[in-house]
Amino acid sequence: LEYDLYFNWQFIWVKVGAAQMDTKMTKFEGKDAWKSYLITRGNSKLDKYFTMRDTLLSYCNPDLSPMYFRKGAREGSRYYVDEIWYSYPNGNCQLKKHRIDADGEQHWKTSTYRSCIYDMMSIFLRARNFDGSKLKKGQVISTPISDARSLSNSWLEYRGKETFKMNGSKEKFRCLVMSFYEREDGKSHELIRFYITDDQNHIPVRLDMFLSFGSAKAYLKNYKGVRSPMTSKIN
């Protein structure tokens, strides 16, 4: 999947970069696994104000429980790395976390939880595999997410179905719409609203991101290798 990235700059939407996402079946530590990666790259327009070079990698079991996560991010003048190894002893979810700060200092931490914990990539796979026919508008689904530092109080809310016209194109898709929320300092914040095709592929065709320093959007530019017919596409 290929995306164009836009940022709202002084009330004007400006193209500031591109992103690529890929998912395929492979092996991780000798076991079958879904491998997903997301690469985002800002262009020269964005570099003048904020450098963005992020690479996210995730391995999940065939049942979509996470196995490994890595994020390498250059954001502004700093570069850091987050890693998480997942295991499931005695029916629990154990996370071995590793972080390399911008100053090179390394941090290790192990946490154990009773329920499954996700990361920034594996949650996309989980959200793409919900059965839209069984979801009710306004339904809330708990989706705790962790990075190498902390666990967030987060959840998904199903917002119903919408018909979405692709940016700069005549293509239209029937979409399931979901919002990702996080609660911090006693307040709930919508971080991402995403539109996924209402078919067996569940491809994200649009993402609205509500950032601390402004708003950004990602629009699907190109897709290939989809497993099922794109029955959500409206001619």
XYZ file of C-alpha atoms in Angstrom:
235
model
C 0.000 0.000 0.000
C 1.330 3.453 -0.929
C 0.120 6.693 0.622
C 0.532 10.427 0.151
C 0.900 12.425 3.382
C -0.575 15.894 3.872
C -0.243 18.420 6.670
C -2.479 21.372 7.463
C -0.214 24.394 7.211
C -1.888 27.756 7.865
C -5.297 26.424 6.740
C -3.852 24.903 3.548
C -3.325 21.163 3.036
C 0.218 20.647 1.755
C 1.724 17.362 0.547
C 4.635 16.696 2.891
C 5.706 13.124 2.193
C 4.809 9.529 1.455
C 4.332 6.223 3.238
C 4.437 2.542 2.337
C 2.808 -0.356 4.166
C 3.204 -4.048 3.371
C 1.932 -7.289 4.934
C 2.896 -10.824 4.022
C 3.177 -14.284 5.561
C 6.718 -15.282 6.524
C 8.635 -16.828 9.444
C 9.751 -15.339 12.753
C 12.055 -17.398 14.952
C 10.996 -20.479 12.978
C 7.247 -19.904 13.373
C 4.643 -18.790 10.841
C 4.016 -15.063 11.187
C 2.450 -12.076 9.527
C 5.165 -9.525 8.825
C 4.064 -5.892 8.466
C 6.098 -2.766 7.998
C 5.296 0.904 7.644
C 7.804 3.442 6.315
C 7.059 7.173 6.400
C 9.264 9.797 4.798
C 8.825 13.550 4.877
C 9.787 15.565 1.812
C 11.906 18.720 1.516
C 8.937 20.955 2.387
C 8.462 19.234 5.726
C 12.213 18.958 6.401
C 12.405 22.748 6.658
C 10.263 22.579 9.782
C 10.340 19.005 11.095
C 12.309 15.944 9.967
C 10.267 12.739 9.839
C 11.824 9.381 8.990
C 9.983 6.504 10.684
C 10.253 2.753 10.088
C 7.889 0.421 11.970
C 8.134 -3.370 11.839
C 5.809 -5.948 13.359
C 5.529 -9.733 13.457
C 2.266 -11.356 14.583
C 1.100 -14.929 15.038
C -1.484 -16.195 12.523
C -4.135 -15.416 15.182
C -2.810 -11.807 15.160
C -1.310 -11.884 18.651
C 1.938 -9.827 18.533
C 5.369 -11.484 18.488
C 7.819 -8.604 17.929
C 7.735 -4.857 17.290
C 10.385 -2.312 16.348
C 10.182 1.397 15.675
C 13.146 3.418 14.482
C 12.227 7.087 14.347
C 13.965 10.295 13.410
C 11.631 13.018 14.578
C 13.053 16.496 14.458
C 16.670 16.394 15.617
C 16.374 13.199 17.669
C 16.559 9.526 16.730
C 15.355 6.715 18.985
C 14.525 3.018 18.788
C 11.749 1.061 20.512
C 11.661 -2.750 20.578
C 9.227 -5.209 22.163
C 9.433 -9.008 22.306
C 6.171 -10.764 23.209
C 5.672 -14.091 24.982
C 2.623 -15.731 26.552
C 3.578 -17.678 29.710
C 0.692 -19.267 31.615
C -1.875 -17.507 29.455
C -0.502 -14.049 30.279
C 1.042 -11.508 27.891
C 4.665 -10.680 28.713
C 6.508 -7.788 27.078
C 10.289 -7.491 27.069
C 10.935 -3.843 26.205
C 14.084 -2.173 24.928
C 14.544 1.531 24.189
C 17.539 3.442 22.861
C 17.151 7.141 23.610
C 18.385 9.969 21.419
C 21.483 10.259 23.631
C 22.274 6.561 23.145
C 21.233 5.489 26.637
C 19.573 2.052 26.693
C 16.647 0.974 28.850
C 15.310 -2.554 29.451
C 12.042 -3.456 31.147
C 9.788 -6.529 31.395
C 6.047 -6.234 32.064
C 3.372 -8.905 32.351
C -0.352 -8.421 31.736
C -3.425 -10.651 31.908
C -4.844 -9.499 28.567
C -3.244 -9.168 25.140
C -1.277 -5.953 24.612
C -0.663 -4.445 21.183
C 1.709 -1.956 19.580
C 1.350 0.735 16.927
C 1.538 -1.806 14.080
C -0.212 -4.915 15.373
C -3.266 -2.846 16.304
C -3.724 -2.038 12.607
C -3.864 -5.746 11.757
C -6.359 -6.356 14.528
C -8.576 -3.443 13.459
C -8.480 -4.608 9.828
C -9.808 -8.024 10.825
C -12.979 -6.992 12.633
C -16.201 -8.291 11.071
C -18.075 -5.127 10.116
C -21.411 -6.965 10.045
C -21.072 -7.649 13.776
C -20.130 -4.113 14.817
C -22.633 -1.559 16.066
C -22.176 2.177 15.621
C -20.662 3.644 18.774
C -19.273 0.286 19.926
C -16.066 0.591 21.948
C -13.305 -2.031 21.817
C -10.514 -1.965 24.394
C -7.101 -1.995 22.682
C -4.279 -1.352 25.177
C -1.090 -0.314 23.355
C 2.457 -0.225 24.663
C 5.728 1.212 23.479
C 9.082 0.566 25.139
C 8.316 3.130 27.844
C 4.721 2.710 29.007
C 1.259 1.241 28.503
C -1.493 3.539 27.263
C -5.159 3.492 28.202
C -6.550 3.313 24.678
C -9.516 2.000 22.721
C -11.197 1.887 19.320
C -14.650 3.252 18.592
C -16.627 2.084 15.560
C -18.199 5.117 13.880
C -20.279 3.320 11.245
C -20.047 3.250 7.459
C -19.301 6.040 4.979
C -18.701 6.346 1.257
C -15.294 7.914 0.687
C -14.037 9.513 -2.534
C -10.318 9.191 -3.055
C -8.301 12.398 -2.974
C -7.740 13.698 -6.530
C -9.543 10.716 -8.071
C -13.018 9.608 -9.141
C -12.703 6.337 -7.218
C -15.170 5.792 -4.401
C -15.141 3.154 -1.662
C -17.629 1.976 0.922
C -15.721 2.187 4.187
C -15.873 1.183 7.820
C -14.813 4.137 9.963
C -12.992 3.754 13.276
C -11.375 6.139 15.733
C -8.455 5.400 18.008
C -8.600 7.150 21.386
C -6.134 7.512 24.232
C -6.773 8.760 27.754
C -4.049 10.874 29.312
C -4.095 13.220 32.314
C -7.774 12.476 32.840
C -8.753 13.532 29.311
C -9.680 11.481 26.238
C -8.047 12.370 22.925
C -8.877 11.098 19.439
C -5.493 10.373 17.856
C -6.389 8.705 14.556
C -9.565 8.239 12.531
C -9.199 5.678 9.785
C -11.332 4.516 6.885
C -10.983 0.890 5.784
C -12.646 -0.730 2.785
C -15.863 -2.588 3.590
C -14.774 -5.860 1.971
C -12.521 -8.816 2.746
C -9.329 -6.767 2.255
C -10.069 -4.029 4.822
C -7.491 -1.713 3.260
C -6.994 1.651 5.014
C -7.748 4.222 2.294
C -7.603 7.327 4.491
C -6.181 8.212 7.885
C -6.839 11.451 9.749
C -4.184 12.099 12.409
C -4.723 14.622 15.180
C -1.229 15.537 16.332
C -0.057 17.755 19.159
C 1.385 20.198 16.601
C -1.407 20.076 13.988
C -3.488 17.831 11.736
C -2.251 15.380 9.108
C -3.901 13.086 6.597
C -2.810 10.048 4.609
C -4.568 9.065 1.375
C -4.131 5.754 -0.403
C -2.276 6.329 -3.671
C -1.732 2.797 -4.950
C -2.318 -0.806 -3.904
C -1.324 -4.205 -5.258
C -1.225 -7.833 -4.182
C -4.615 -7.718 -2.455
C -5.957 -11.152 -1.583
C -9.656 -10.660 -2.411
C -11.720 -8.683 -4.940
C -12.204 -5.003 -4.069
C -15.986 -5.307 -3.770
C -16.152 -2.059 -1.768
C -15.136 -0.049 -4.832
C -18.007 1.918 -6.374
C -17.797 2.435 -10.126
